[in-house]
Amino acid sequence: MSHSDPGDGLAPAAGRSLAALYFVSGATGLCYEVLWARMLSAQFGVSIFGIAATVTAFMLGLGAGSLLAIGRPGAMSAARALKTFALLELAIALYALALPAINAAGGPALESLAPQLAWWQWFAMQGAVALVLLALPAAAMGASFPVVLRAFAWSPERLGRVYGLNCLGAATGALLSLVLLAALGWSDALRAVALGGSLVAASAWLLSRGVSRQIEPAVPATLGAGQPTRLPRQLLLSYAAVGACALMLEMAWTRLYGMVLLRTEYVLAVILAVYLLGTALGSLLAARAHRGQWLAAAVPLAACACTLLGLWALPAFSVWVQQERFASLSSALLWQALALGLCTLPTTVALGAWLPMLAHRGDVPGGDRLRGVALYGANCIGAAAGALFTVLIAIPVLGTTASVALAAVLLLVLGLALGAPRPLFAALPLALAAAWLLREFPEPKRMLPQAAMAYEQLDRYEDALTLNHVTQAANGQRTLLTDLQHMDASSDPAAVQIQADQARLALLLHRAPRSILFLGLGTGISASGSLAYPELERTAVELSPGAIAAARSWFVPVNHDITQGMRVAHDDARHFLAANREQYDVIVGDLFHPDLAGMSNLLSVEQFRRAREHLRPEGVFAQWIALNQFDRESLHTVLRSFGQIFPEAQIYLDGMHLAMVGSTSRLQAAETMRANLAGRSGEQIDAATGKEGAATWLGRYWGPIAAGIGPVQSETRPVIEYRLPHLRYLEQPPLADILLELLRRRPDLETARAQLAITPDQQTSFASAYVASELAVQSWLASMASDAARAAQLTRLAFETNPHDHWVASSLADELFDSAAQGHALGERRTLERILRVYPDHVESLRALWHLDGAGAQWQSSRAFERLRELAPLDSEVLAAQHEQGHGMQNEN
């Protein structure tokens, strides 16, 4: 007999109860996966490898567990099946509670191996450990699938419903895990999920006590006799390949849509939930579908065509997401999820329909629940291979969009192998042609709205970790984009000054720096701020080969070829600090986007502790953050975290960038800067201070860290990544509140003098700089309040107080230039020279003065042009003039 009697299995009420329990089991299982991925991401230091290792281990465990559970087929009563399910759920919950302790116990042993391994060996080793640790509970989850099926009366429709309900629960778990992490933190969230799993186990056990112990002939008699009929190998391999393609799509879509939607923890959860929701719907719908060749043709055709259509629509989707204005994070996630569903749901519905569709087929031996479980197991094992293939080979070699296109074509081919009608072959050439046309990642100017100033693409680099674009604007300035939207650095002269300041401050606060470590290289412009120290040993750690290549080529004119005299380590910062025992006089933490998934670990107490351990006596660590990326509470959380590791840390404000500065000894900024600059010439002091002088840098002091009592940012208790994504949707950004808070907390002048140990001969210049920096902040606040007159008045007063502060001088120069433009006075040399006396590096005034000098025969001797060429070596007009000069010299020769 191929089906059990309809009367076998659970009564309807008990069946509904078990279905509900299996739904919750799916939710807890996905919560475990997300939480363990978070644990591994912190361990790896790189989220994609943690996710890949977790997904691989889970899928491999699910497949192996389900196959092992049918290794000895035989009859099982519904009561026994329920008890077995309860024991499996309890074992998973207990293992989940023990895993953090296992991980913590083995952590030091893994850390001790770091110095002996290259970074890729480090990741491979940890991946192998993760595979062992996570495959065990995943195997128990996989075994529960055939066990639950044994409790029900068998039918192909039942298989689709059970599988669909479990996937629907998993989709819920994707969102639930996010809520638990944000509300409870990692450790307590894991305990809450384990409690939920224990309740499922207890409920299943109680349910088993109330059902009949009648033996259900769950498998055909021939199978029960110990001679199981094997499924055709081609069928198993083909459906395993479908699983591989499904995971290729999941990993690649997470990469693609994570970039477009901004890769926050919320967005990743939504992408996963939409994927699982489609799989669930496909399985539930196919469970009701009648057998027919139309379904066998529709499933692979829909999977292929909808995947390729989604790729084709990607640029329009990207522009819409970034142009649309949402009222809140929740509304943004809702509308983005609906739009994401349009692009991916049809494909995932088709993927979910495949299992019950194959179970309906009667032309395959073993036409009972064993066939469904065996196919499920093969599919999961194929999915594990697909996850590894995508991260290690497909994306690094082919690129993300090409990986999606490849998966689409393979799904069509596999549909033919799994019994689709032969006429479907006619669609294959069209699919191949479309995949070839869509294989390249669209250029940024197609993916970004006009307002985002997406320029011509000069270069693109992609691997499993990052996607880097080097773009060039119409004026010749270049930008390094990471993951499409995030501007790492720009060659714009004002941006170059700001970036170089990151190294200048940290070096000035060390008495005699001999070595410096940059946690992040980017374009190398920040590191170029260290060029005033020619004997300095420079090291930078950078994970992205694309950024390293850009620093060594595209940005050489503005970083002064800094990488030639620097050791650049292609490595993850966490592994580098674990493997490298060297200590440094100065460490600089680069700017980054803390709201992106995994990035907040760089602002955690654990990361700050690692940095401190690599400081020499009297060493200095400066971590920079952008104030416009924070609200008050999140900023306090980061300040508390830094202050926990550096109790005497200080704050410095350079424009809208805040530096948290800590040291292994007591910071004495005034005395240290004096010693640092002693014996230097005026030109060397200008180079070290960016022409602003030591007093200006001392005047940017905003006091010791005083963030009060509250939570800290920890790798095991994340905080800020769940708060910061909300900021993008606030009507009133909290920057003004942050600046007001800093003003209120800033020490008065006399207190600051005492804290910095300002000497008598420094007091006058320090007082001017200290007051000017405060006036500048008040000017910005007035501008934010739309009080232009007061903002201009405060800017002028700040300039009169300290004309050396480039923030103040450049702001005033911009105001004067705009006024001159409105009054049509830019053609007057006297006006331009007045602006340049305020700020000698004002690019637009230099350009206008050069034009007055004449772009013809006299431009070569223009001092304005020479200065403009120094400040903006990539400016298109400057380059054209240089090219013209070179061409003229060739003609003369």
PDB file of N, CA, C and O in Angstrom, residues 757-792:
ATOM      1  N   ALA A 757      45.959  71.361  31.412  1.00  0.00           N
ATOM      2  CA  ALA A 757      47.237  71.864  31.942  1.00  0.00           C
ATOM      3  C   ALA A 757      47.858  72.893  30.995  1.00  0.00           C
ATOM      4  O   ALA A 757      49.032  72.815  30.623  1.00  0.00           O
ATOM      5  N   ILE A 758      47.055  73.876  30.611  1.00  0.00           N
ATOM      6  CA  ILE A 758      47.529  74.942  29.724  1.00  0.00           C
ATOM      7  C   ILE A 758      48.541  75.799  30.473  1.00  0.00           C
ATOM      8  O   ILE A 758      48.289  76.272  31.585  1.00  0.00           O
ATOM      9  N   THR A 759      49.687  76.007  29.858  1.00  0.00           N
ATOM     10  CA  THR A 759      50.737  76.820  30.478  1.00  0.00           C
ATOM     11  C   THR A 759      50.420  78.302  30.292  1.00  0.00           C
ATOM     12  O   THR A 759      49.649  78.687  29.401  1.00  0.00           O
ATOM     13  N   PRO A 760      51.016  79.182  31.102  1.00  0.00           N
ATOM     14  CA  PRO A 760      50.709  80.621  31.011  1.00  0.00           C
ATOM     15  C   PRO A 760      50.914  81.201  29.620  1.00  0.00           C
ATOM     16  O   PRO A 760      50.097  82.016  29.162  1.00  0.00           O
ATOM     17  N   ASP A 761      51.973  80.799  28.933  1.00  0.00           N
ATOM     18  CA  ASP A 761      52.223  81.365  27.606  1.00  0.00           C
ATOM     19  C   ASP A 761      51.239  80.864  26.558  1.00  0.00           C
ATOM     20  O   ASP A 761      51.167  81.420  25.454  1.00  0.00           O
ATOM     21  N   GLN A 762      50.471  79.817  26.875  1.00  0.00           N
ATOM     22  CA  GLN A 762      49.479  79.288  25.935  1.00  0.00           C
ATOM     23  C   GLN A 762      48.082  79.817  26.182  1.00  0.00           C
ATOM     24  O   GLN A 762      47.182  79.602  25.363  1.00  0.00           O
ATOM     25  N   GLN A 763      47.882  80.494  27.317  1.00  0.00           N
ATOM     26  CA  GLN A 763      46.519  80.791  27.761  1.00  0.00           C
ATOM     27  C   GLN A 763      45.759  81.694  26.795  1.00  0.00           C
ATOM     28  O   GLN A 763      44.590  81.464  26.506  1.00  0.00           O
ATOM     29  N   THR A 764      46.411  82.726  26.263  1.00  0.00           N
ATOM     30  CA  THR A 764      45.704  83.657  25.381  1.00  0.00           C
ATOM     31  C   THR A 764      45.268  82.979  24.095  1.00  0.00           C
ATOM     32  O   THR A 764      44.098  83.071  23.682  1.00  0.00           O
ATOM     33  N   SER A 765      46.217  82.309  23.427  1.00  0.00           N
ATOM     34  CA  SER A 765      45.872  81.646  22.164  1.00  0.00           C
ATOM     35  C   SER A 765      44.863  80.530  22.395  1.00  0.00           C
ATOM     36  O   SER A 765      43.960  80.311  21.569  1.00  0.00           O
ATOM     37  N   PHE A 766      44.998  79.806  23.526  1.00  0.00           N
ATOM     38  CA  PHE A 766      44.038  78.740  23.822  1.00  0.00           C
ATOM     39  C   PHE A 766      42.647  79.316  24.046  1.00  0.00           C
ATOM     40  O   PHE A 766      41.658  78.783  23.538  1.00  0.00           O
ATOM     41  N   ALA A 767      42.559  80.412  24.797  1.00  0.00           N
ATOM     42  CA  ALA A 767      41.251  81.012  25.079  1.00  0.00           C
ATOM     43  C   ALA A 767      40.556  81.429  23.786  1.00  0.00           C
ATOM     44  O   ALA A 767      39.355  81.193  23.601  1.00  0.00           O
ATOM     45  N   SER A 768      41.316  82.022  22.862  1.00  0.00           N
ATOM     46  CA  SER A 768      40.718  82.432  21.589  1.00  0.00           C
ATOM     47  C   SER A 768      40.203  81.228  20.817  1.00  0.00           C
ATOM     48  O   SER A 768      39.085  81.239  20.285  1.00  0.00           O
ATOM     49  N   ALA A 769      41.012  80.173  20.729  1.00  0.00           N
ATOM     50  CA  ALA A 769      40.608  78.978  19.982  1.00  0.00           C
ATOM     51  C   ALA A 769      39.432  78.284  20.645  1.00  0.00           C
ATOM     52  O   ALA A 769      38.511  77.793  19.965  1.00  0.00           O
ATOM     53  N   TYR A 770      39.442  78.222  21.977  1.00  0.00           N
ATOM     54  CA  TYR A 770      38.387  77.529  22.717  1.00  0.00           C
ATOM     55  C   TYR A 770      37.045  78.234  22.518  1.00  0.00           C
ATOM     56  O   TYR A 770      36.020  77.597  22.255  1.00  0.00           O
ATOM     57  N   VAL A 771      37.063  79.569  22.613  1.00  0.00           N
ATOM     58  CA  VAL A 771      35.830  80.338  22.437  1.00  0.00           C
ATOM     59  C   VAL A 771      35.357  80.275  20.985  1.00  0.00           C
ATOM     60  O   VAL A 771      34.158  80.141  20.705  1.00  0.00           O
ATOM     61  N   ALA A 772      36.305  80.330  20.018  1.00  0.00           N
ATOM     62  CA  ALA A 772      35.934  80.311  18.603  1.00  0.00           C
ATOM     63  C   ALA A 772      35.249  79.001  18.227  1.00  0.00           C
ATOM     64  O   ALA A 772      34.279  78.995  17.452  1.00  0.00           O
ATOM     65  N   SER A 773      35.754  77.884  18.742  1.00  0.00           N
ATOM     66  CA  SER A 773      35.140  76.596  18.404  1.00  0.00           C
ATOM     67  C   SER A 773      33.718  76.508  18.951  1.00  0.00           C
ATOM     68  O   SER A 773      32.835  75.914  18.328  1.00  0.00           O
ATOM     69  N   GLU A 774      33.479  77.146  20.090  1.00  0.00           N
ATOM     70  CA  GLU A 774      32.124  77.152  20.639  1.00  0.00           C
ATOM     71  C   GLU A 774      31.216  78.062  19.826  1.00  0.00           C
ATOM     72  O   GLU A 774      30.054  77.736  19.571  1.00  0.00           O
ATOM     73  N   LEU A 775      31.740  79.216  19.403  1.00  0.00           N
ATOM     74  CA  LEU A 775      30.952  80.111  18.559  1.00  0.00           C
ATOM     75  C   LEU A 775      30.594  79.439  17.232  1.00  0.00           C
ATOM     76  O   LEU A 775      29.501  79.650  16.696  1.00  0.00           O
ATOM     77  N   ALA A 776      31.516  78.637  16.709  1.00  0.00           N
ATOM     78  CA  ALA A 776      31.239  77.930  15.459  1.00  0.00           C
ATOM     79  C   ALA A 776      30.064  76.976  15.628  1.00  0.00           C
ATOM     80  O   ALA A 776      29.183  76.896  14.756  1.00  0.00           O
ATOM     81  N   VAL A 777      30.023  76.244  16.728  1.00  0.00           N
ATOM     82  CA  VAL A 777      28.911  75.327  16.977  1.00  0.00           C
ATOM     83  C   VAL A 777      27.606  76.100  17.143  1.00  0.00           C
ATOM     84  O   VAL A 777      26.554  75.695  16.627  1.00  0.00           O
ATOM     85  N   GLN A 778      27.651  77.228  17.834  1.00  0.00           N
ATOM     86  CA  GLN A 778      26.449  78.050  17.970  1.00  0.00           C
ATOM     87  C   GLN A 778      25.981  78.575  16.620  1.00  0.00           C
ATOM     88  O   GLN A 778      24.775  78.689  16.359  1.00  0.00           O
ATOM     89  N   SER A 779      26.961  78.871  15.742  1.00  0.00           N
ATOM     90  CA  SER A 779      26.599  79.305  14.393  1.00  0.00           C
ATOM     91  C   SER A 779      25.876  78.198  13.637  1.00  0.00           C
ATOM     92  O   SER A 779      24.881  78.444  12.945  1.00  0.00           O
ATOM     93  N   TRP A 780      26.362  76.974  13.758  1.00  0.00           N
ATOM     94  CA  TRP A 780      25.706  75.846  13.080  1.00  0.00           C
ATOM     95  C   TRP A 780      24.293  75.635  13.617  1.00  0.00           C
ATOM     96  O   TRP A 780      23.373  75.355  12.849  1.00  0.00           O
ATOM     97  N   LEU A 781      24.133  75.801  14.921  1.00  0.00           N
ATOM     98  CA  LEU A 781      22.805  75.647  15.510  1.00  0.00           C
ATOM     99  C   LEU A 781      21.851  76.720  15.000  1.00  0.00           C
ATOM    100  O   LEU A 781      20.677  76.444  14.730  1.00  0.00           O
ATOM    101  N   ALA A 782      22.350  77.947  14.870  1.00  0.00           N
ATOM    102  CA  ALA A 782      21.505  79.022  14.335  1.00  0.00           C
ATOM    103  C   ALA A 782      21.112  78.733  12.891  1.00  0.00           C
ATOM    104  O   ALA A 782      19.971  78.969  12.478  1.00  0.00           O
ATOM    105  N   SER A 783      22.047  78.179  12.127  1.00  0.00           N
ATOM    106  CA  SER A 783      21.743  77.825  10.740  1.00  0.00           C
ATOM    107  C   SER A 783      20.694  76.727  10.680  1.00  0.00           C
ATOM    108  O   SER A 783      19.789  76.759   9.842  1.00  0.00           O
ATOM    109  N   MET A 784      20.785  75.734  11.587  1.00  0.00           N
ATOM    110  CA  MET A 784      19.790  74.662  11.628  1.00  0.00           C
ATOM    111  C   MET A 784      18.416  75.192  12.016  1.00  0.00           C
ATOM    112  O   MET A 784      17.393  74.618  11.622  1.00  0.00           O
ATOM    113  N   ALA A 785      18.409  76.275  12.786  1.00  0.00           N
ATOM    114  CA  ALA A 785      17.143  76.895  13.177  1.00  0.00           C
ATOM    115  C   ALA A 785      16.662  77.905  12.143  1.00  0.00           C
ATOM    116  O   ALA A 785      15.720  78.665  12.405  1.00  0.00           O
ATOM    117  N   SER A 786      17.318  77.949  10.978  1.00  0.00           N
ATOM    118  CA  SER A 786      16.969  78.856   9.874  1.00  0.00           C
ATOM    119  C   SER A 786      17.125  80.318  10.240  1.00  0.00           C
ATOM    120  O   SER A 786      16.430  81.193   9.695  1.00  0.00           O
ATOM    121  N   ASP A 787      18.028  80.622  11.163  1.00  0.00           N
ATOM    122  CA  ASP A 787      18.334  82.006  11.536  1.00  0.00           C
ATOM    123  C   ASP A 787      19.640  82.389  10.852  1.00  0.00           C
ATOM    124  O   ASP A 787      20.724  82.384  11.456  1.00  0.00           O
ATOM    125  N   ALA A 788      19.548  82.720   9.556  1.00  0.00           N
ATOM    126  CA  ALA A 788      20.744  82.964   8.755  1.00  0.00           C
ATOM    127  C   ALA A 788      21.517  84.176   9.244  1.00  0.00           C
ATOM    128  O   ALA A 788      22.755  84.177   9.227  1.00  0.00           O
ATOM    129  N   ALA A 789      20.812  85.209   9.676  1.00  0.00           N
ATOM    130  CA  ALA A 789      21.496  86.433  10.113  1.00  0.00           C
ATOM    131  C   ALA A 789      22.352  86.165  11.345  1.00  0.00           C
ATOM    132  O   ALA A 789      23.508  86.601  11.419  1.00  0.00           O
ATOM    133  N   ARG A 790      21.791  85.464  12.327  1.00  0.00           N
ATOM    134  CA  ARG A 790      22.565  85.172  13.540  1.00  0.00           C
ATOM    135  C   ARG A 790      23.713  84.203  13.225  1.00  0.00           C
ATOM    136  O   ARG A 790      24.806  84.339  13.770  1.00  0.00           O
ATOM    137  N   ALA A 791      23.473  83.241  12.340  1.00  0.00           N
ATOM    138  CA  ALA A 791      24.540  82.310  11.961  1.00  0.00           C
ATOM    139  C   ALA A 791      25.706  83.064  11.350  1.00  0.00           C
ATOM    140  O   ALA A 791      26.879  82.814  11.684  1.00  0.00           O
ATOM    141  N   ALA A 792      25.425  84.008  10.449  1.00  0.00           N
ATOM    142  CA  ALA A 792      26.497  84.783   9.821  1.00  0.00           C
ATOM    143  C   ALA A 792      27.221  85.644  10.845  1.00  0.00           C
ATOM    144  O   ALA A 792      28.458  85.768  10.812  1.00  0.00           O
TER     145      ALA A 792
END
